[in-house]
Amino acid sequence: MPSIDATAKVAAHCAETSFASLPTDVREKLKRHLLDYLGVTLGAREHAESTPSILAGLGGGEGGEATAIGTGERRAPDRAAAVNGALAHSLDFDDTHRESSLHPGAPVIPAALAVAEREGATTERLLAGVSAGFDVACVLGRAVNPDAHYDRGFHGTATCGTFGAIAAAGVVAGLSADEFEAALGVGGSQAAGSLQFLSNGAWNKRLHPGLAARRGVTAVSLAAAGFRGADEAIEGEYGFLNGYTGDPNPEAFDRLGDGHAVMETALKPYPCCRYMHAAIDALTEIGEQVHPSTVNSVVVDLPEPGVRLTGDPIERKRRPSNFVDCQFSMPFSSALALSTGEAGLEAFLDAQTRLDDPALRGLMDATEVVSTETVQSLFPDQWAARVVVETDGGTRERFVETALGEPERPLGWDGVTEKFESLARSSGVGEDARRELVGVVREFEDRSVADLTDAVRRAATAAP
């Protein structure tokens, strides 16, 4: 690997990030991601079966300086960040960055918010921290090369998300460049997250961003107190790139600061693996034109990483046994889209209760998941999909280059608000509380962090 000064570049970028440096469109996009984060976190309180164990197991520190979004309780900042990060990812409905193949918001926003509450920071500094966190998580994701990172068994949201959480929390805390290098040095000893959860639908994946957010808060607290972290944490001989990927892309750091990663980050319309979304767009369109009973075969063409995560081994993917399995099963999503024409949260929750339905199983059995040069050649710039459905009446084919929610087909304020409303309403949050939260986020620069967390507590405690 060529000699680079990645750690120093990241530290300098974070130290130089300010709200004043963010263009208006970036500020608006950050606020939409904040509202989306609140929605998926509140939604997980009601709809994720892992939530009770997360709230209990990551509890403690009650009466602290930060807010647990799902319950409204006060907790120690690192505990609040852990709970909020875990819940934010528990429905797999949170934002995604396709080039780095990770979910930046779930580790980044909770770390920034927890430290903002502790420090009494302004909303402007909070948004600046979130922006830096997205930049750092995503540049690390590109640098490790997502395919090579996956091949080593690592979950980028957890590993790269640790550095993103450090960046976000550190900007909010006002770290200097030297202090950022120390914090990143601590992060290099903490970054972790295995893909082994794919073997049995385990809840580890949901936990990962929470642990990353907590690690971010801890690393920043240590650095602010004068702790000396390892130097060259990213590029060193035993650093992150050499340990976590067999095919690093150090040139990724040359782009740091050229743009804003949040502008490249998608908001998800479906609560499942992002690799499947373009295919779901195609399948729901085809589903409007065919009756599911006439379907003989379905071939879904995805990028190679998408096949590994959602179509291999195909026998197991055709027989999901729980919600996590469903979220990573292209055959299940194919059957769902063709049989219902929908793939939102309610459709997923309903369908997982009838996994033994012969009609649903028949469609899953009819689905093959492949990767051809047609789709793979576009990756990672585009997470495209080609779908071919053979029916009694003929063949239907669709190619979707860009899934709904990507920057090229974005969810604007109306779409994000609709998603937030659905998640919060289904979790028992009343209309007044929902309206208040939307209003605070939309006017965030002119409000305080306390305005947001007070509204969150009212929403959480008013719901059953």
Tab-separated table of C-alpha atoms in Angstrom:
chain	number	residue	atom	x	y	z
A	1	MET	CA	0.000	0.000	0.000
A	2	PRO	CA	1.460	3.425	-0.911
A	3	SER	CA	2.435	5.763	1.888
A	4	ILE	CA	-0.454	8.046	2.851
A	5	ASP	CA	-1.297	10.316	5.737
A	6	ALA	CA	-4.930	9.281	5.993
A	7	THR	CA	-5.293	9.749	9.750
A	8	ALA	CA	-3.946	13.301	9.624
A	9	LYS	CA	-6.201	14.102	6.656
A	10	VAL	CA	-9.267	12.830	8.485
A	11	ALA	CA	-8.338	14.723	11.648
A	12	ALA	CA	-7.774	17.967	9.742
A	13	HIS	CA	-11.051	17.596	7.859
A	14	CYS	CA	-12.970	17.140	11.089
A	15	ALA	CA	-11.244	20.032	12.842
A	16	GLU	CA	-12.053	22.326	9.913
A	17	THR	CA	-15.713	21.330	9.513
A	18	SER	CA	-18.165	24.003	10.614
A	19	PHE	CA	-21.804	24.820	10.024
A	20	ALA	CA	-20.792	27.914	8.070
A	21	SER	CA	-18.946	25.689	5.594
A	22	LEU	CA	-22.102	23.722	4.750
A	23	PRO	CA	-24.139	24.849	1.716
A	24	THR	CA	-27.890	25.274	2.112
A	25	ASP	CA	-28.749	22.065	0.242
A	26	VAL	CA	-26.418	20.092	2.522
A	27	ARG	CA	-28.065	21.567	5.613
A	28	GLU	CA	-31.508	20.610	4.322
A	29	LYS	CA	-30.367	17.078	3.487
A	30	LEU	CA	-28.855	16.678	6.956
A	31	LYS	CA	-32.174	17.659	8.515
A	32	ARG	CA	-34.055	15.112	6.395
A	33	HIS	CA	-31.654	12.424	7.594
A	34	LEU	CA	-32.209	13.551	11.183
A	35	LEU	CA	-35.986	13.203	10.788
A	36	ASP	CA	-35.542	9.811	9.137
A	37	TYR	CA	-33.314	8.712	12.020
A	38	LEU	CA	-35.954	9.738	14.564
A	39	GLY	CA	-38.606	7.816	12.651
A	40	VAL	CA	-36.708	4.547	12.344
A	41	THR	CA	-35.606	4.746	15.982
A	42	LEU	CA	-39.136	5.331	17.260
A	43	GLY	CA	-40.418	2.620	14.923
A	44	ALA	CA	-37.967	0.071	16.281
A	45	ARG	CA	-39.340	0.552	19.773
A	46	GLU	CA	-42.581	-1.064	18.671
A	47	HIS	CA	-41.667	-3.295	15.751
A	48	ALA	CA	-38.246	-4.817	16.491
A	49	GLU	CA	-38.397	-7.908	18.672
A	50	SER	CA	-34.825	-7.256	19.804
A	51	THR	CA	-35.709	-3.920	21.424
A	52	PRO	CA	-36.576	-5.153	24.946
A	53	SER	CA	-33.234	-6.915	25.276
A	54	ILE	CA	-31.373	-3.907	23.858
A	55	LEU	CA	-33.056	-1.506	26.276
A	56	ALA	CA	-32.356	-3.809	29.209
A	57	GLY	CA	-28.868	-4.918	28.234
A	58	LEU	CA	-27.586	-1.486	27.266
A	59	GLY	CA	-29.332	0.158	30.197
A	60	GLY	CA	-27.732	1.725	33.195
A	61	GLY	CA	-26.567	5.240	33.680
A	62	GLU	CA	-30.102	6.444	34.271
A	63	GLY	CA	-30.471	10.091	35.115
A	64	GLY	CA	-27.587	11.020	32.833
A	65	GLU	CA	-27.125	13.857	30.375
A	66	ALA	CA	-28.460	12.300	27.164
A	67	THR	CA	-31.804	11.013	25.902
A	68	ALA	CA	-32.725	7.501	24.821
A	69	ILE	CA	-34.988	8.208	21.830
A	70	GLY	CA	-37.167	5.135	22.157
A	71	THR	CA	-38.088	5.627	25.808
A	72	GLY	CA	-37.411	9.282	26.564
A	73	GLU	CA	-35.262	8.266	29.541
A	74	ARG	CA	-32.107	10.109	30.522
A	75	ARG	CA	-28.950	8.012	30.369
A	76	ALA	CA	-25.212	8.457	30.396
A	77	PRO	CA	-24.135	9.744	26.950
A	78	ASP	CA	-22.328	6.578	25.902
A	79	ARG	CA	-25.308	4.444	26.973
A	80	ALA	CA	-27.802	6.701	25.188
A	81	ALA	CA	-25.675	6.594	22.031
A	82	ALA	CA	-25.554	2.795	22.184
A	83	VAL	CA	-29.310	2.392	22.623
A	84	ASN	CA	-30.163	4.946	19.958
A	85	GLY	CA	-27.698	3.557	17.439
A	86	ALA	CA	-28.949	0.014	17.912
A	87	LEU	CA	-32.602	0.981	17.593
A	88	ALA	CA	-31.890	3.143	14.545
A	89	HIS	CA	-30.653	0.075	12.660
A	90	SER	CA	-33.015	-2.515	14.109
A	91	LEU	CA	-35.533	-2.350	11.267
A	92	ASP	CA	-32.840	-2.065	8.557
A	93	PHE	CA	-34.777	0.982	7.411
A	94	ASP	CA	-32.025	3.576	7.954
A	95	ASP	CA	-30.004	5.507	5.378
A	96	THR	CA	-27.387	3.917	3.117
A	97	HIS	CA	-24.321	5.034	1.175
A	98	ARG	CA	-23.946	2.804	-1.846
A	99	GLU	CA	-20.285	3.345	-2.765
A	100	SER	CA	-19.076	2.498	0.740
A	101	SER	CA	-21.870	-0.061	1.288
A	102	LEU	CA	-22.751	1.063	4.802
A	103	HIS	CA	-25.358	2.860	6.905
A	104	PRO	CA	-23.763	6.098	8.138
A	105	GLY	CA	-26.639	7.669	10.060
A	106	ALA	CA	-27.139	4.952	12.679
A	107	PRO	CA	-23.664	5.203	14.256
A	108	VAL	CA	-23.083	8.895	13.486
A	109	ILE	CA	-26.244	10.728	14.574
A	110	PRO	CA	-26.590	9.084	18.029
A	111	ALA	CA	-22.960	9.855	18.875
A	112	ALA	CA	-23.342	13.487	17.818
A	113	LEU	CA	-26.643	13.917	19.642
A	114	ALA	CA	-25.419	12.369	22.900
A	115	VAL	CA	-22.366	14.621	23.024
A	116	ALA	CA	-24.429	17.653	21.995
A	117	GLU	CA	-26.693	17.094	24.995
A	118	ARG	CA	-23.719	16.631	27.299
A	119	GLU	CA	-21.887	19.703	26.013
A	120	GLY	CA	-24.912	21.956	25.589
A	121	ALA	CA	-23.919	22.384	21.935
A	122	THR	CA	-25.897	24.349	19.374
A	123	THR	CA	-27.975	22.713	16.667
A	124	GLU	CA	-25.560	24.196	14.126
A	125	ARG	CA	-22.618	22.399	15.714
A	126	LEU	CA	-24.660	19.197	15.872
A	127	LEU	CA	-25.399	19.353	12.141
A	128	ALA	CA	-21.732	20.081	11.396
A	129	GLY	CA	-20.765	17.029	13.436
A	130	VAL	CA	-23.221	14.812	11.594
A	131	SER	CA	-21.877	16.062	8.265
A	132	ALA	CA	-18.288	15.251	9.265
A	133	GLY	CA	-19.379	11.864	10.576
A	134	PHE	CA	-20.966	10.935	7.255
A	135	ASP	CA	-17.838	12.095	5.415
A	136	VAL	CA	-15.499	10.010	7.554
A	137	ALA	CA	-17.592	6.834	7.746
A	138	CYS	CA	-18.058	6.857	3.983
A	139	VAL	CA	-14.453	7.627	3.062
A	140	LEU	CA	-13.337	4.751	5.311
A	141	GLY	CA	-15.915	2.532	3.625
A	142	ARG	CA	-14.518	3.369	0.205
A	143	ALA	CA	-10.946	2.978	1.428
A	144	VAL	CA	-11.404	-0.563	2.732
A	145	ASN	CA	-13.133	-1.543	-0.533
A	146	PRO	CA	-16.561	-2.934	0.476
A	147	ASP	CA	-16.138	-6.229	-1.393
A	148	ALA	CA	-12.772	-6.943	0.205
A	149	HIS	CA	-14.054	-5.857	3.617
A	150	TYR	CA	-17.016	-8.231	3.310
A	151	ASP	CA	-14.706	-11.016	2.150
A	152	ARG	CA	-12.872	-10.726	5.467
A	153	GLY	CA	-16.185	-11.008	7.287
A	154	PHE	CA	-16.548	-7.417	8.477
A	155	HIS	CA	-19.670	-5.248	8.689
A	156	GLY	CA	-18.723	-1.788	7.441
A	157	THR	CA	-21.472	0.012	9.325
A	158	ALA	CA	-19.861	-1.195	12.541
A	159	THR	CA	-16.188	-0.856	11.645
A	160	CYS	CA	-16.124	2.289	9.514
A	161	GLY	CA	-19.055	3.609	11.512
A	162	THR	CA	-16.819	3.724	14.582
A	163	PHE	CA	-14.611	6.313	12.894
A	164	GLY	CA	-17.662	8.206	11.660
A	165	ALA	CA	-19.025	8.336	15.194
A	166	ILE	CA	-15.679	9.673	16.443
A	167	ALA	CA	-15.744	12.382	13.781
A	168	ALA	CA	-19.309	13.411	14.622
A	169	ALA	CA	-18.878	13.416	18.384
A	170	GLY	CA	-15.504	15.126	18.107
A	171	VAL	CA	-16.787	18.027	16.012
A	172	VAL	CA	-19.609	18.559	18.491
A	173	ALA	CA	-17.121	18.442	21.381
A	174	GLY	CA	-14.778	20.887	19.636
A	175	LEU	CA	-11.686	18.668	19.411
A	176	SER	CA	-8.504	20.019	17.857
A	177	ALA	CA	-6.769	18.198	14.998
A	178	ASP	CA	-4.282	16.646	17.444
A	179	GLU	CA	-7.111	15.503	19.699
A	180	PHE	CA	-8.892	14.011	16.693
A	181	GLU	CA	-5.786	11.989	15.854
A	182	ALA	CA	-5.748	10.678	19.417
A	183	ALA	CA	-9.438	9.791	19.261
A	184	LEU	CA	-8.994	8.032	15.922
A	185	GLY	CA	-6.113	6.123	17.501
A	186	VAL	CA	-8.476	4.868	20.181
A	187	GLY	CA	-11.013	4.003	17.495
A	188	GLY	CA	-8.493	1.839	15.708
A	189	SER	CA	-8.395	-0.418	18.757
A	190	GLN	CA	-12.188	-0.639	18.952
A	191	ALA	CA	-13.497	-0.963	15.391
A	192	ALA	CA	-15.297	-4.302	15.147
A	193	GLY	CA	-18.321	-6.034	13.685
A	194	SER	CA	-18.605	-9.535	12.203
A	195	LEU	CA	-20.960	-10.696	9.437
A	196	GLN	CA	-21.522	-13.991	11.242
A	197	PHE	CA	-25.044	-12.797	12.094
A	198	LEU	CA	-25.993	-13.873	8.569
A	199	SER	CA	-25.726	-17.517	9.618
A	200	ASN	CA	-28.834	-17.542	11.790
A	201	GLY	CA	-30.664	-14.225	11.558
A	202	ALA	CA	-29.024	-13.031	14.771
A	203	TRP	CA	-29.556	-9.552	16.160
A	204	ASN	CA	-25.854	-8.640	16.165
A	205	LYS	CA	-26.309	-6.508	13.048
A	206	ARG	CA	-28.831	-4.328	14.867
A	207	LEU	CA	-26.462	-3.890	17.774
A	208	HIS	CA	-23.429	-2.955	15.689
A	209	PRO	CA	-24.154	0.753	15.048
A	210	GLY	CA	-25.030	1.245	18.699
A	211	LEU	CA	-21.687	-0.153	19.752
A	212	ALA	CA	-19.981	2.023	17.124
A	213	ALA	CA	-21.773	5.127	18.442
A	214	ARG	CA	-20.760	4.260	21.999
A	215	ARG	CA	-17.152	3.730	20.917
A	216	GLY	CA	-17.230	7.145	19.275
A	217	VAL	CA	-18.397	8.873	22.444
A	218	THR	CA	-15.799	7.014	24.519
A	219	ALA	CA	-12.906	7.769	22.164
A	220	VAL	CA	-13.771	11.474	22.041
A	221	SER	CA	-14.123	11.660	25.825
A	222	LEU	CA	-10.704	10.057	26.263
A	223	ALA	CA	-9.047	12.342	23.721
A	224	ALA	CA	-10.611	15.452	25.258
A	225	ALA	CA	-9.193	14.357	28.622
A	226	GLY	CA	-5.677	14.150	27.189
A	227	PHE	CA	-5.481	10.422	26.417
A	228	ARG	CA	-2.747	9.513	23.941
A	229	GLY	CA	-4.040	7.280	21.158
A	230	ALA	CA	-2.041	5.298	18.617
A	231	ASP	CA	-0.773	7.326	15.678
A	232	GLU	CA	-1.448	6.380	12.037
A	233	ALA	CA	-4.528	4.473	13.197
A	234	ILE	CA	-5.841	4.192	9.653
A	235	GLU	CA	-2.751	3.699	7.470
A	236	GLY	CA	-0.181	2.285	9.909
A	237	GLU	CA	1.521	-1.098	9.665
A	238	TYR	CA	-1.038	-2.556	12.048
A	239	GLY	CA	-3.680	0.040	11.260
A	240	PHE	CA	-7.231	-0.221	10.045
A	241	LEU	CA	-6.563	-0.626	6.321
A	242	ASN	CA	-3.891	-3.286	6.699
A	243	GLY	CA	-5.946	-5.258	9.177
A	244	TYR	CA	-9.439	-5.018	7.750
A	245	THR	CA	-9.101	-5.375	3.979
A	246	GLY	CA	-7.055	-7.341	1.512
A	247	ASP	CA	-7.539	-4.773	-1.241
A	248	PRO	CA	-7.326	-1.235	0.163
A	249	ASN	CA	-8.195	1.853	-1.835
A	250	PRO	CA	-6.093	4.601	-0.203
A	251	GLU	CA	-6.860	6.982	-3.074
A	252	ALA	CA	-10.296	7.409	-1.488
A	253	PHE	CA	-8.784	9.890	0.957
A	254	ASP	CA	-7.864	12.216	-1.910
A	255	ARG	CA	-11.585	12.958	-2.268
A	256	LEU	CA	-12.161	13.805	1.391
A	257	GLY	CA	-13.400	17.376	1.535
A	258	ASP	CA	-14.267	17.591	-2.176
A	259	GLY	CA	-17.965	17.155	-1.431
A	260	HIS	CA	-20.382	16.106	1.264
A	261	ALA	CA	-21.109	12.407	1.752
A	262	VAL	CA	-24.627	13.062	3.020
A	263	MET	CA	-25.503	14.262	-0.482
A	264	GLU	CA	-24.513	10.817	-1.788
A	265	THR	CA	-26.510	8.960	0.868
A	266	ALA	CA	-29.893	7.369	0.218
A	267	LEU	CA	-33.003	7.190	2.361
A	268	LYS	CA	-34.697	3.801	2.208
A	269	PRO	CA	-38.343	3.276	1.234
A	270	TYR	CA	-38.188	-0.459	2.103
A	271	PRO	CA	-37.038	-2.031	5.426
A	272	CYS	CA	-34.567	-4.502	3.955
A	273	CYS	CA	-31.094	-4.842	2.490
A	274	ARG	CA	-30.430	-1.981	0.081
A	275	TYR	CA	-29.057	-4.324	-2.572
A	276	MET	CA	-32.634	-5.545	-3.128
A	277	HIS	CA	-34.320	-2.163	-3.572
A	278	ALA	CA	-33.882	-1.708	-7.321
A	279	ALA	CA	-35.223	-5.233	-7.811
A	280	ILE	CA	-38.201	-4.473	-5.564
A	281	ASP	CA	-38.936	-1.358	-7.639
A	282	ALA	CA	-38.975	-3.560	-10.745
A	283	LEU	CA	-40.968	-6.378	-9.156
A	284	THR	CA	-43.700	-4.130	-7.756
A	285	GLU	CA	-44.154	-2.664	-11.220
A	286	ILE	CA	-44.367	-6.126	-12.775
A	287	GLY	CA	-46.652	-7.252	-9.948
A	288	GLU	CA	-49.237	-4.709	-11.051
A	289	GLN	CA	-49.450	-6.462	-14.421
A	290	VAL	CA	-49.430	-10.168	-13.545
A	291	HIS	CA	-51.310	-12.431	-11.163
A	292	PRO	CA	-48.941	-14.208	-8.763
A	293	SER	CA	-50.539	-17.583	-9.477
A	294	THR	CA	-49.381	-17.342	-13.115
A	295	VAL	CA	-45.701	-16.842	-12.248
A	296	ASN	CA	-43.461	-19.741	-13.260
A	297	SER	CA	-40.007	-18.319	-12.645
A	298	VAL	CA	-38.282	-15.164	-11.455
A	299	VAL	CA	-34.652	-14.326	-12.181
A	300	VAL	CA	-33.196	-11.410	-10.232
A	301	ASP	CA	-29.845	-10.055	-11.413
A	302	LEU	CA	-27.966	-8.122	-8.694
A	303	PRO	CA	-24.401	-6.933	-8.038
A	304	GLU	CA	-22.226	-9.750	-6.694
A	305	PRO	CA	-22.237	-8.526	-3.053
A	306	GLY	CA	-26.025	-8.419	-3.211
A	307	VAL	CA	-26.146	-12.047	-4.289
A	308	ARG	CA	-23.880	-13.061	-1.416
A	309	LEU	CA	-26.005	-11.229	1.145
A	310	THR	CA	-29.504	-11.937	-0.180
A	311	GLY	CA	-29.336	-14.972	-2.465
A	312	ASP	CA	-26.717	-17.369	-1.141
A	313	PRO	CA	-27.218	-20.114	-0.145
A	314	ILE	CA	-30.400	-20.028	-2.180
A	315	GLU	CA	-32.066	-22.884	-0.275
A	316	ARG	CA	-31.791	-20.982	3.003
A	317	LYS	CA	-32.819	-17.681	1.427
A	318	ARG	CA	-35.985	-19.354	0.131
A	319	ARG	CA	-36.949	-20.381	3.660
A	320	PRO	CA	-36.556	-17.330	5.919
A	321	SER	CA	-37.613	-18.063	9.475
A	322	ASN	CA	-37.607	-14.616	11.083
A	323	PHE	CA	-37.667	-10.903	10.326
A	324	VAL	CA	-33.892	-10.611	9.868
A	325	ASP	CA	-33.928	-13.534	7.444
A	326	CYS	CA	-36.687	-11.793	5.485
A	327	GLN	CA	-34.687	-8.573	5.327
A	328	PHE	CA	-31.823	-10.432	3.664
A	329	SER	CA	-33.813	-12.727	1.381
A	330	MET	CA	-34.263	-11.717	-2.244
A	331	PRO	CA	-36.668	-14.642	-2.797
A	332	PHE	CA	-38.849	-13.369	0.060
A	333	SER	CA	-38.886	-9.792	-1.227
A	334	SER	CA	-39.608	-11.075	-4.716
A	335	ALA	CA	-42.573	-13.070	-3.448
A	336	LEU	CA	-43.782	-10.151	-1.344
A	337	ALA	CA	-43.608	-7.603	-4.158
A	338	LEU	CA	-45.257	-9.892	-6.707
A	339	SER	CA	-48.041	-11.030	-4.371
A	340	THR	CA	-48.891	-7.731	-2.659
A	341	GLY	CA	-47.411	-5.000	-4.829
A	342	GLU	CA	-45.832	-3.556	-1.686
A	343	ALA	CA	-42.637	-3.854	0.332
A	344	GLY	CA	-43.015	-1.301	3.107
A	345	LEU	CA	-42.754	-1.966	6.824
A	346	GLU	CA	-46.348	-3.101	7.254
A	347	ALA	CA	-46.073	-5.518	4.319
A	348	PHE	CA	-42.877	-7.035	5.756
A	349	LEU	CA	-44.355	-7.371	9.228
A	350	ASP	CA	-47.514	-8.988	7.884
A	351	ALA	CA	-45.765	-11.393	5.521
A	352	GLN	CA	-43.365	-12.762	8.131
A	353	THR	CA	-46.403	-14.097	10.006
A	354	ARG	CA	-47.331	-16.308	7.048
A	355	LEU	CA	-44.025	-17.718	5.907
A	356	ASP	CA	-45.648	-21.143	5.589
A	357	ASP	CA	-48.209	-19.833	3.087
A	358	PRO	CA	-47.956	-22.175	0.056
A	359	ALA	CA	-48.451	-19.296	-2.386
A	360	LEU	CA	-45.649	-17.257	-0.831
A	361	ARG	CA	-43.380	-20.299	-0.682
A	362	GLY	CA	-44.124	-21.107	-4.298
A	363	LEU	CA	-42.963	-17.671	-5.397
A	364	MET	CA	-39.838	-17.944	-3.245
A	365	ASP	CA	-39.049	-21.327	-4.783
A	366	ALA	CA	-39.504	-19.837	-8.246
A	367	THR	CA	-36.921	-17.106	-7.600
A	368	GLU	CA	-33.287	-17.364	-8.666
A	369	VAL	CA	-30.690	-14.744	-7.735
A	370	VAL	CA	-27.768	-14.235	-10.103
A	371	SER	CA	-25.133	-11.685	-11.011
A	372	THR	CA	-24.243	-10.961	-14.622
A	373	GLU	CA	-21.869	-8.513	-16.241
A	374	THR	CA	-24.842	-6.342	-17.218
A	375	VAL	CA	-25.471	-5.379	-13.596
A	376	GLN	CA	-22.066	-6.000	-12.021
A	377	SER	CA	-20.331	-3.659	-14.481
A	378	LEU	CA	-22.329	-0.737	-13.057
A	379	PHE	CA	-21.347	-1.498	-9.451
A	380	PRO	CA	-20.474	0.261	-7.153
A	381	ASP	CA	-21.542	3.441	-8.946
A	382	GLN	CA	-25.041	2.017	-9.312
A	383	TRP	CA	-26.760	-0.743	-7.334
A	384	ALA	CA	-28.906	-1.767	-10.270
A	385	ALA	CA	-31.142	-4.776	-10.857
A	386	ARG	CA	-32.564	-6.632	-13.821
A	387	VAL	CA	-35.640	-8.780	-13.266
A	388	VAL	CA	-37.137	-11.355	-15.639
A	389	VAL	CA	-40.498	-12.897	-14.716
A	390	GLU	CA	-41.835	-15.823	-16.753
A	391	THR	CA	-45.611	-16.260	-16.524
A	392	ASP	CA	-48.251	-18.346	-18.232
A	393	GLY	CA	-48.931	-15.336	-20.422
A	394	GLY	CA	-45.361	-14.510	-21.405
A	395	THR	CA	-42.211	-12.812	-20.151
A	396	ARG	CA	-41.954	-9.514	-18.291
A	397	GLU	CA	-38.576	-7.838	-17.919
A	398	ARG	CA	-37.524	-4.677	-16.115
A	399	PHE	CA	-34.162	-3.004	-15.571
A	400	VAL	CA	-33.803	-0.444	-12.777
A	401	GLU	CA	-30.479	1.362	-12.673
A	402	THR	CA	-31.191	3.528	-9.632
A	403	ALA	CA	-33.460	2.589	-6.732
A	404	LEU	CA	-35.977	4.979	-5.234
A	405	GLY	CA	-34.398	7.044	-2.453
A	406	GLU	CA	-30.966	7.388	-4.055
A	407	PRO	CA	-29.658	10.908	-4.731
A	408	GLU	CA	-30.753	10.551	-8.365
A	409	ARG	CA	-34.301	9.658	-7.213
A	410	PRO	CA	-34.399	11.319	-3.798
A	411	LEU	CA	-36.990	11.304	-1.070
A	412	GLY	CA	-37.746	14.976	-0.477
A	413	TRP	CA	-39.363	16.474	2.595
A	414	ASP	CA	-42.776	15.058	1.673
A	415	GLY	CA	-41.443	11.524	1.260
A	416	VAL	CA	-39.323	11.611	4.401
A	417	THR	CA	-42.165	13.103	6.431
A	418	GLU	CA	-44.565	10.430	5.179
A	419	LYS	CA	-42.099	7.715	6.197
A	420	PHE	CA	-41.558	9.331	9.611
A	421	GLU	CA	-45.308	9.667	10.152
A	422	SER	CA	-45.886	5.998	9.308
A	423	LEU	CA	-43.177	4.779	11.666
A	424	ALA	CA	-44.045	7.086	14.548
A	425	ARG	CA	-47.797	6.604	14.209
A	426	SER	CA	-47.471	2.815	14.145
A	427	SER	CA	-45.425	3.078	17.351
A	428	GLY	CA	-48.191	4.941	19.158
A	429	VAL	CA	-46.862	8.491	18.848
A	430	GLY	CA	-49.800	10.891	18.711
A	431	GLU	CA	-50.496	13.439	15.999
A	432	ASP	CA	-49.511	16.492	18.060
A	433	ALA	CA	-46.206	14.937	19.088
A	434	ARG	CA	-45.447	13.905	15.516
A	435	ARG	CA	-46.207	17.375	14.217
A	436	GLU	CA	-44.014	18.935	16.898
A	437	LEU	CA	-41.032	16.747	16.037
A	438	VAL	CA	-41.334	17.450	12.318
A	439	GLY	CA	-41.540	21.169	13.026
A	440	VAL	CA	-38.487	21.205	15.281
A	441	VAL	CA	-36.375	19.339	12.724
A	442	ARG	CA	-37.443	21.493	9.792
A	443	GLU	CA	-36.548	24.643	11.746
A	444	PHE	CA	-33.533	23.057	13.407
A	445	GLU	CA	-31.017	25.870	12.856
A	446	ASP	CA	-33.354	28.235	14.706
A	447	ARG	CA	-34.091	25.825	17.537
A	448	SER	CA	-32.049	24.223	20.306
A	449	VAL	CA	-30.944	20.657	20.919
A	450	ALA	CA	-33.104	20.793	24.052
A	451	ASP	CA	-36.131	21.632	21.890
A	452	LEU	CA	-35.527	18.418	19.978
A	453	THR	CA	-34.888	16.154	22.951
A	454	ASP	CA	-37.811	17.625	24.903
A	455	ALA	CA	-40.076	16.880	21.943
A	456	VAL	CA	-38.634	13.368	21.715
A	457	ARG	CA	-39.319	12.723	25.390
A	458	ARG	CA	-42.896	13.959	25.050
A	459	ALA	CA	-43.417	11.704	22.042
A	460	ALA	CA	-41.849	8.673	23.704
A	461	THR	CA	-43.561	8.991	27.062
A	462	ALA	CA	-46.997	9.768	25.600
A	463	ALA	CA	-46.945	6.584	23.519
A	464	PRO	CA	-47.901	3.272	25.133
